[in-house]
GROMACS .gro file of N, CA and C in nm:
model
  381
    1GLN      N    1   0.344  -1.081   1.599
    1GLN     CA    2   0.416  -0.968   1.545
    1GLN      C    3   0.434  -0.987   1.395
    2VAL      N    4   0.402  -0.886   1.320
    2VAL     CA    5   0.418  -0.889   1.174
    2VAL      C    6   0.527  -0.790   1.136
    3ARG      N    7   0.616  -0.833   1.053
    3ARG     CA    8   0.720  -0.744   1.000
    3ARG      C    9   0.697  -0.728   0.851
    4LEU      N   10   0.706  -0.604   0.807
    4LEU     CA   11   0.676  -0.571   0.667
    4LEU      C   12   0.797  -0.503   0.604
    5LEU      N   13   0.827  -0.542   0.482
    5LEU     CA   14   0.941  -0.485   0.412
    5LEU      C   15   0.901  -0.453   0.269
    6GLU      N   16   0.899  -0.324   0.238
    6GLU     CA   17   0.865  -0.280   0.103
    6GLU      C   18   0.987  -0.280   0.012
    7SER      N   19   0.962  -0.298  -0.116
    7SER     CA   20   1.068  -0.289  -0.217
    7SER      C   21   1.005  -0.252  -0.350
    8GLY      N   22   1.091  -0.214  -0.445
    8GLY     CA   23   1.044  -0.187  -0.579
    8GLY      C   24   1.035  -0.040  -0.615
    9GLY      N   25   1.060   0.047  -0.520
    9GLY     CA   26   1.056   0.189  -0.550
    9GLY      C   27   1.173   0.233  -0.636
   10GLY      N   28   1.165   0.356  -0.685
   10GLY     CA   29   1.274   0.408  -0.766
   10GLY      C   30   1.231   0.529  -0.844
   11LEU      N   31   1.312   0.565  -0.941
   11LEU     CA   32   1.286   0.678  -1.029
   11LEU      C   33   1.223   0.628  -1.158
   12VAL      N   34   1.112   0.689  -1.196
   12VAL     CA   35   1.041   0.649  -1.318
   12VAL      C   36   0.994   0.774  -1.390
   13GLN      N   37   0.990   0.768  -1.521
   13GLN     CA   38   0.945   0.882  -1.599
   13GLN      C   39   0.793   0.892  -1.597
   14PRO      N   40   0.740   1.011  -1.615
   14PRO     CA   41   0.594   1.026  -1.625
   14PRO      C   42   0.539   0.936  -1.734
   15GLY      N   43   0.428   0.871  -1.704
   15GLY     CA   44   0.368   0.777  -1.797
   15GLY      C   45   0.418   0.635  -1.779
   16GLY      N   46   0.520   0.617  -1.699
   16GLY     CA   47   0.575   0.485  -1.678
   16GLY      C   48   0.500   0.403  -1.575
   17SER      N   49   0.550   0.283  -1.552
   17SER     CA   50   0.487   0.190  -1.458
   17SER      C   51   0.590   0.142  -1.357
   18LEU      N   52   0.538   0.099  -1.244
   18LEU     CA   53   0.622   0.046  -1.137
   18LEU      C   54   0.538  -0.047  -1.053
   19THR      N   55   0.598  -0.154  -1.004
   19THR     CA   56   0.528  -0.244  -0.913
   19THR      C   57   0.603  -0.251  -0.781
   20LEU      N   58   0.533  -0.220  -0.675
   20LEU     CA   59   0.589  -0.229  -0.541
   20LEU      C   60   0.551  -0.363  -0.479
   21SER      N   61   0.641  -0.413  -0.394
   21SER     CA   62   0.615  -0.536  -0.321
   21SER      C   63   0.629  -0.510  -0.172
   22CYS      N   64   0.552  -0.584  -0.095
   22CYS     CA   65   0.561  -0.578   0.051
   22CYS      C   66   0.568  -0.721   0.102
   23ALA      N   67   0.684  -0.759   0.150
   23ALA     CA   68   0.702  -0.894   0.201
   23ALA      C   69   0.674  -0.896   0.351
   24ALA      N   70   0.588  -0.986   0.391
   24ALA     CA   71   0.550  -0.997   0.533
   24ALA      C   72   0.615  -1.119   0.595
   25SER      N   73   0.655  -1.106   0.718
   25SER     CA   74   0.709  -1.219   0.792
   25SER      C   75   0.656  -1.216   0.934
   26GLY      N   76   0.658  -1.332   0.997
   26GLY     CA   77   0.614  -1.340   1.134
   26GLY      C   78   0.475  -1.398   1.150
   27ARG      N   79   0.390  -1.373   1.055
   27ARG     CA   80   0.253  -1.426   1.059
   27ARG      C   81   0.209  -1.452   0.916
   28ALA      N   82   0.111  -1.540   0.900
   28ALA     CA   83   0.054  -1.564   0.769
   28ALA      C   84  -0.028  -1.442   0.725
   29LEU      N   85  -0.005  -1.400   0.604
   29LEU     CA   86  -0.068  -1.279   0.553
   29LEU      C   87  -0.218  -1.293   0.536
   30ALA      N   88  -0.265  -1.416   0.517
   30ALA     CA   89  -0.404  -1.437   0.482
   30ALA      C   90  -0.501  -1.383   0.586
   31GLY      N   91  -0.459  -1.378   0.710
   31GLY     CA   92  -0.548  -1.334   0.816
   31GLY      C   93  -0.550  -1.184   0.839
   32TYR      N   94  -0.480  -1.109   0.755
   32TYR     CA   95  -0.466  -0.966   0.775
   32TYR      C   96  -0.523  -0.886   0.658
   33THR      N   97  -0.586  -0.777   0.690
   33THR     CA   98  -0.617  -0.677   0.589
   33THR      C   99  -0.490  -0.596   0.567
   34MET      N  100  -0.454  -0.581   0.441
   34MET     CA  101  -0.330  -0.514   0.405
   34MET      C  102  -0.360  -0.388   0.326
   35ALA      N  103  -0.271  -0.291   0.336
   35ALA     CA  104  -0.296  -0.165   0.266
   35ALA      C  105  -0.166  -0.098   0.225
   36TRP      N  106  -0.181  -0.009   0.129
   36TRP     CA  107  -0.073   0.081   0.090
   36TRP      C  108  -0.116   0.224   0.123
   37PHE      N  109  -0.023   0.297   0.180
   37PHE     CA  110  -0.038   0.440   0.203
   37PHE      C  111   0.081   0.508   0.136
   38ARG      N  112   0.071   0.639   0.120
   38ARG     CA  113   0.185   0.714   0.068
   38ARG      C  114   0.190   0.850   0.134
   39GLN      N  115   0.310   0.905   0.136
   39GLN     CA  116   0.330   1.038   0.192
   39GLN      C  117   0.409   1.122   0.094
   40PRO      N  118   0.341   1.211   0.020
   40PRO     CA  119   0.412   1.300  -0.071
   40PRO      C  120   0.500   1.398   0.007
   41PRO      N  121   0.599   1.455  -0.056
   41PRO     CA  122   0.687   1.549   0.013
   41PRO      C  123   0.609   1.665   0.073
   42GLY      N  124   0.629   1.690   0.201
   42GLY     CA  125   0.566   1.802   0.268
   42GLY      C  126   0.418   1.786   0.296
   43GLN      N  127   0.365   1.666   0.274
   43GLN     CA  128   0.222   1.644   0.294
   43GLN      C  129   0.199   1.532   0.395
   44ASP      N  130   0.073   1.518   0.436
   44ASP     CA  131   0.036   1.411   0.528
   44ASP      C  132   0.030   1.278   0.454
   45ARG      N  133   0.040   1.172   0.532
   45ARG     CA  134   0.025   1.040   0.475
   45ARG      C  135  -0.120   1.020   0.429
   46GLU      N  136  -0.137   0.953   0.316
   46GLU     CA  137  -0.271   0.932   0.260
   46GLU      C  138  -0.290   0.787   0.216
   47PHE      N  139  -0.414   0.746   0.220
   47PHE     CA  140  -0.451   0.611   0.181
   47PHE      C  141  -0.438   0.594   0.030
   48VAL      N  142  -0.389   0.478  -0.011
   48VAL     CA  143  -0.378   0.445  -0.153
   48VAL      C  144  -0.474   0.332  -0.190
   49ALA      N  145  -0.459   0.217  -0.125
   49ALA     CA  146  -0.541   0.101  -0.158
   49ALA      C  147  -0.532  -0.001  -0.047
   50ALA      N  148  -0.634  -0.085  -0.039
   50ALA     CA  149  -0.634  -0.191   0.061
   50ALA      C  150  -0.686  -0.320   0.001
   51HIS      N  151  -0.636  -0.430   0.056
   51HIS     CA  152  -0.682  -0.563   0.015
   51HIS      C  153  -0.728  -0.634   0.142
   52LYS      N  154  -0.858  -0.657   0.149
   52LYS     CA  155  -0.915  -0.712   0.271
   52LYS      C  156  -0.876  -0.858   0.288
   53ARG      N  157  -0.877  -0.905   0.409
   53ARG     CA  158  -0.843  -1.044   0.437
   53ARG      C  159  -0.956  -1.136   0.393
   54ALA      N  160  -0.921  -1.262   0.380
   54ALA     CA  161  -1.020  -1.368   0.353
   54ALA      C  162  -1.108  -1.336   0.233
   55GLY      N  163  -1.046  -1.291   0.125
   55GLY     CA  164  -1.122  -1.269   0.003
   55GLY      C  165  -1.223  -1.157   0.011
   56GLY      N  166  -1.198  -1.059   0.095
   56GLY     CA  167  -1.293  -0.953   0.114
   56GLY      C  168  -1.290  -0.843   0.010
   57GLY      N  169  -1.203  -0.855  -0.089
   57GLY     CA  170  -1.202  -0.756  -0.195
   57GLY      C  171  -1.105  -0.643  -0.171
   58THR      N  172  -1.113  -0.543  -0.260
   58THR     CA  173  -1.017  -0.432  -0.257
   58THR      C  174  -1.089  -0.299  -0.249
   59THR      N  175  -1.016  -0.200  -0.202
   59THR     CA  176  -1.066  -0.063  -0.191
   59THR      C  177  -0.955   0.029  -0.237
   60TYR      N  178  -0.993   0.136  -0.310
   60TYR     CA  179  -0.894   0.228  -0.364
   60TYR      C  180  -0.930   0.372  -0.331
   61ARG      N  181  -0.828   0.453  -0.323
   61ARG     CA  182  -0.847   0.598  -0.323
   61ARG      C  183  -0.914   0.632  -0.455
   62ASP      N  184  -1.018   0.712  -0.450
   62ASP     CA  185  -1.096   0.739  -0.571
   62ASP      C  186  -1.010   0.790  -0.686
   63SER      N  187  -0.919   0.879  -0.657
   63SER     CA  188  -0.841   0.942  -0.763
   63SER      C  189  -0.741   0.846  -0.828
   64LEU      N  190  -0.721   0.728  -0.768
   64LEU     CA  191  -0.624   0.634  -0.821
   64LEU      C  192  -0.687   0.514  -0.891
   65LYS      N  193  -0.816   0.506  -0.884
   65LYS     CA  194  -0.886   0.393  -0.949
   65LYS      C  195  -0.855   0.391  -1.099
   66GLY      N  196  -0.825   0.272  -1.147
   66GLY     CA  197  -0.794   0.256  -1.288
   66GLY      C  198  -0.646   0.265  -1.319
   67ARG      N  199  -0.568   0.326  -1.232
   67ARG     CA  200  -0.424   0.334  -1.255
   67ARG      C  201  -0.345   0.243  -1.161
   68PHE      N  202  -0.397   0.224  -1.041
   68PHE     CA  203  -0.328   0.143  -0.940
   68PHE      C  204  -0.407   0.014  -0.916
   69THR      N  205  -0.335  -0.095  -0.896
   69THR     CA  206  -0.398  -0.223  -0.865
   69THR      C  207  -0.326  -0.289  -0.749
   70VAL      N  208  -0.402  -0.324  -0.646
   70VAL     CA  209  -0.344  -0.393  -0.531
   70VAL      C  210  -0.380  -0.542  -0.540
   71SER      N  211  -0.284  -0.625  -0.508
   71SER     CA  212  -0.307  -0.769  -0.510
   71SER      C  213  -0.218  -0.834  -0.404
   72ARG      N  214  -0.248  -0.959  -0.376
   72ARG     CA  215  -0.169  -1.027  -0.273
   72ARG      C  216  -0.147  -1.172  -0.313
   73ASP      N  217  -0.036  -1.226  -0.268
   73ASP     CA  218  -0.004  -1.367  -0.285
   73ASP      C  219   0.012  -1.424  -0.145
   74ASN      N  220  -0.095  -1.483  -0.094
   74ASN     CA  221  -0.090  -1.531   0.045
   74ASN      C  222   0.009  -1.646   0.063
   75ALA      N  223   0.029  -1.723  -0.041
   75ALA     CA  224   0.123  -1.836  -0.030
   75ALA      C  225   0.266  -1.786  -0.010
   76ARG      N  226   0.297  -1.673  -0.071
   76ARG     CA  227   0.432  -1.617  -0.059
   76ARG      C  228   0.438  -1.505   0.043
   77ASN      N  229   0.322  -1.471   0.100
   77ASN     CA  230   0.316  -1.363   0.200
   77ASN      C  231   0.363  -1.229   0.143
   78ILE      N  232   0.314  -1.195   0.024
   78ILE     CA  233   0.354  -1.070  -0.040
   78ILE      C  234   0.231  -0.992  -0.085
   79LEU      N  235   0.235  -0.863  -0.062
   79LEU     CA  236   0.134  -0.769  -0.111
   79LEU      C  237   0.199  -0.688  -0.223
   80TYR      N  238   0.124  -0.662  -0.330
   80TYR     CA  239   0.176  -0.588  -0.444
   80TYR      C  240   0.094  -0.461  -0.468
   81LEU      N  241   0.159  -0.366  -0.532
   81LEU     CA  242   0.090  -0.247  -0.581
   81LEU      C  243   0.144  -0.219  -0.721
   82GLN      N  244   0.059  -0.243  -0.821
   82GLN     CA  245   0.097  -0.213  -0.959
   82GLN      C  246   0.050  -0.071  -0.988
   83MET      N  247   0.142   0.011  -1.037
   83MET     CA  248   0.112   0.151  -1.065
   83MET      C  249   0.141   0.178  -1.213
   84ARG      N  250   0.042   0.235  -1.281
   84ARG     CA  251   0.055   0.263  -1.424
   84ARG      C  252   0.031   0.410  -1.448
   85SER      N  253   0.073   0.456  -1.566
   85SER     CA  254   0.052   0.596  -1.607
   85SER      C  255   0.091   0.691  -1.495
   86LEU      N  256   0.207   0.670  -1.443
   86LEU     CA  257   0.250   0.748  -1.327
   86LEU      C  258   0.267   0.895  -1.360
   87LYS      N  259   0.236   0.978  -1.260
   87LYS     CA  260   0.242   1.122  -1.273
   87LYS      C  261   0.338   1.178  -1.168
   88PRO      N  262   0.389   1.298  -1.192
   88PRO     CA  263   0.476   1.359  -1.088
   88PRO      C  264   0.407   1.367  -0.952
   89ASP      N  265   0.275   1.383  -0.950
   89ASP     CA  266   0.201   1.390  -0.823
   89ASP      C  267   0.202   1.257  -0.748
   90ASP      N  268   0.242   1.149  -0.813
   90ASP     CA  269   0.251   1.020  -0.745
   90ASP      C  270   0.382   1.006  -0.668
   91THR      N  271   0.469   1.103  -0.681
   91THR     CA  272   0.595   1.101  -0.607
   91THR      C  273   0.567   1.103  -0.457
   92ALA      N  274   0.619   1.003  -0.387
   92ALA     CA  275   0.592   0.990  -0.244
   92ALA      C  276   0.672   0.874  -0.187
   93GLU      N  277   0.675   0.870  -0.056
   93GLU     CA  278   0.722   0.750   0.014
   93GLU      C  279   0.600   0.659   0.028
   94TYR      N  280   0.614   0.536  -0.016
   94TYR     CA  281   0.502   0.441  -0.013
   94TYR      C  282   0.523   0.341   0.100
   95TYR      N  283   0.416   0.323   0.180
   95TYR     CA  284   0.422   0.237   0.296
   95TYR      C  285   0.320   0.124   0.285
   96CYS      N  286   0.362   0.010   0.333
   96CYS     CA  287   0.274  -0.106   0.346
   96CYS      C  288   0.229  -0.114   0.492
   97ALA      N  289   0.103  -0.153   0.512
   97ALA     CA  290   0.049  -0.163   0.648
   97ALA      C  291  -0.039  -0.287   0.660
   98ALA      N  292  -0.054  -0.335   0.782
   98ALA     CA  293  -0.133  -0.455   0.806
   98ALA      C  294  -0.212  -0.443   0.935
   99THR      N  295  -0.330  -0.504   0.935
   99THR     CA  296  -0.412  -0.510   1.056
   99THR      C  297  -0.485  -0.643   1.061
  100ASN      N  298  -0.499  -0.698   1.182
  100ASN     CA  299  -0.586  -0.815   1.197
  100ASN      C  300  -0.712  -0.779   1.274
  101ARG      N  301  -0.736  -0.651   1.290
  101ARG     CA  302  -0.860  -0.603   1.351
  101ARG      C  303  -0.964  -0.587   1.241
  102LEU      N  304  -1.089  -0.590   1.280
  102LEU     CA  305  -1.196  -0.573   1.183
  102LEU      C  306  -1.188  -0.432   1.125
  103ALA      N  307  -1.188  -0.425   0.993
  103ALA     CA  308  -1.182  -0.296   0.925
  103ALA      C  309  -1.317  -0.266   0.861
  104THR      N  310  -1.372  -0.152   0.892
  104THR     CA  311  -1.499  -0.112   0.833
  104THR      C  312  -1.475  -0.036   0.703
  105THR      N  313  -1.583  -0.003   0.636
  105THR     CA  314  -1.573   0.070   0.510
  105THR      C  315  -1.502   0.204   0.529
  106SER      N  316  -1.525   0.265   0.642
  106SER     CA  317  -1.462   0.395   0.666
  106SER      C  318  -1.323   0.380   0.727
  107SER      N  319  -1.306   0.285   0.815
  107SER     CA  320  -1.178   0.276   0.887
  107SER      C  321  -1.067   0.217   0.802
  108ILE      N  322  -1.102   0.145   0.696
  108ILE     CA  323  -0.999   0.078   0.619
  108ILE      C  324  -0.903   0.177   0.554
  109ALA      N  325  -0.947   0.300   0.535
  109ALA     CA  326  -0.862   0.401   0.473
  109ALA      C  327  -0.793   0.491   0.575
  110ALA      N  328  -0.808   0.459   0.701
  110ALA     CA  329  -0.750   0.540   0.807
  110ALA      C  330  -0.624   0.476   0.860
  111ASP      N  331  -0.519   0.555   0.875
  111ASP     CA  332  -0.393   0.492   0.917
  111ASP      C  333  -0.400   0.438   1.059
  112HIS      N  334  -0.488   0.491   1.144
  112HIS     CA  335  -0.497   0.439   1.280
  112HIS      C  336  -0.556   0.298   1.286
  113GLN      N  337  -0.612   0.251   1.174
  113GLN     CA  338  -0.665   0.115   1.169
  113GLN      C  339  -0.553   0.011   1.176
  114TYR      N  340  -0.433   0.048   1.135
  114TYR     CA  341  -0.327  -0.049   1.111
  114TYR      C  342  -0.223  -0.050   1.222
  115GLU      N  343  -0.194  -0.173   1.270
  115GLU     CA  344  -0.097  -0.188   1.379
  115GLU      C  345   0.047  -0.202   1.329
  116TYR      N  346   0.061  -0.250   1.207
  116TYR     CA  347   0.194  -0.284   1.159
  116TYR      C  348   0.227  -0.204   1.033
  117TRP      N  349   0.349  -0.154   1.027
  117TRP     CA  350   0.393  -0.069   0.917
  117TRP      C  351   0.533  -0.108   0.873
  118GLY      N  352   0.555  -0.093   0.742
  118GLY     CA  353   0.691  -0.109   0.691
  118GLY      C  354   0.766   0.023   0.700
  119GLN      N  355   0.889   0.020   0.653
  119GLN     CA  356   0.975   0.138   0.659
  119GLN      C  357   0.954   0.231   0.541
  120GLY      N  358   0.891   0.181   0.437
  120GLY     CA  359   0.863   0.265   0.322
  120GLY      C  360   0.961   0.246   0.208
  121THR      N  361   0.915   0.280   0.088
  121THR     CA  362   1.001   0.277  -0.030
  121THR      C  363   0.967   0.401  -0.113
  122GLN      N  364   1.070   0.469  -0.159
  122GLN     CA  365   1.052   0.597  -0.228
  122GLN      C  366   1.021   0.576  -0.376
  123VAL      N  367   0.918   0.645  -0.421
  123VAL     CA  368   0.884   0.647  -0.564
  123VAL      C  369   0.895   0.792  -0.610
  124THR      N  370   0.975   0.814  -0.713
  124THR     CA  371   0.992   0.946  -0.770
  124THR      C  372   0.956   0.942  -0.917
  125VAL      N  373   0.860   1.025  -0.955
  125VAL     CA  374   0.817   1.031  -1.094
  125VAL      C  375   0.865   1.164  -1.151
  126SER      N  376   0.961   1.154  -1.241
  126SER     CA  377   1.022   1.275  -1.293
  126SER      C  378   1.091   1.246  -1.425
  127SER      N  379   1.094   1.346  -1.511
  127SER     CA  380   1.166   1.331  -1.637
  127SER      C  381   1.308   1.386  -1.624
   0.00000   0.00000   0.00000
């Protein structure tokens, strides 16, 4: 069983930066593919970024490449999401997710790939 706890959300002005953290407990993070999803107000949940297990690299939502960076610290069991040049459209509840199942190129961005989810942290981009 993996438990995930997000933190770092808040109110930020357009153009600002924010770093989210996802602390995992219960299992070593290194064996899991980890991801961030977000759910804007009134919209469906959408994929943001993923960090594959065992040095498998990262994957991003195309529209977020260059502004968002996902990274992990396996020793501390933490997944990060650095967000820069934030826009009002980035306003959403951000969720951390984990899977120890094999993730393909297509499935890694699908929420059904992930067995474990955090409770979410709210990010609001507004002046």
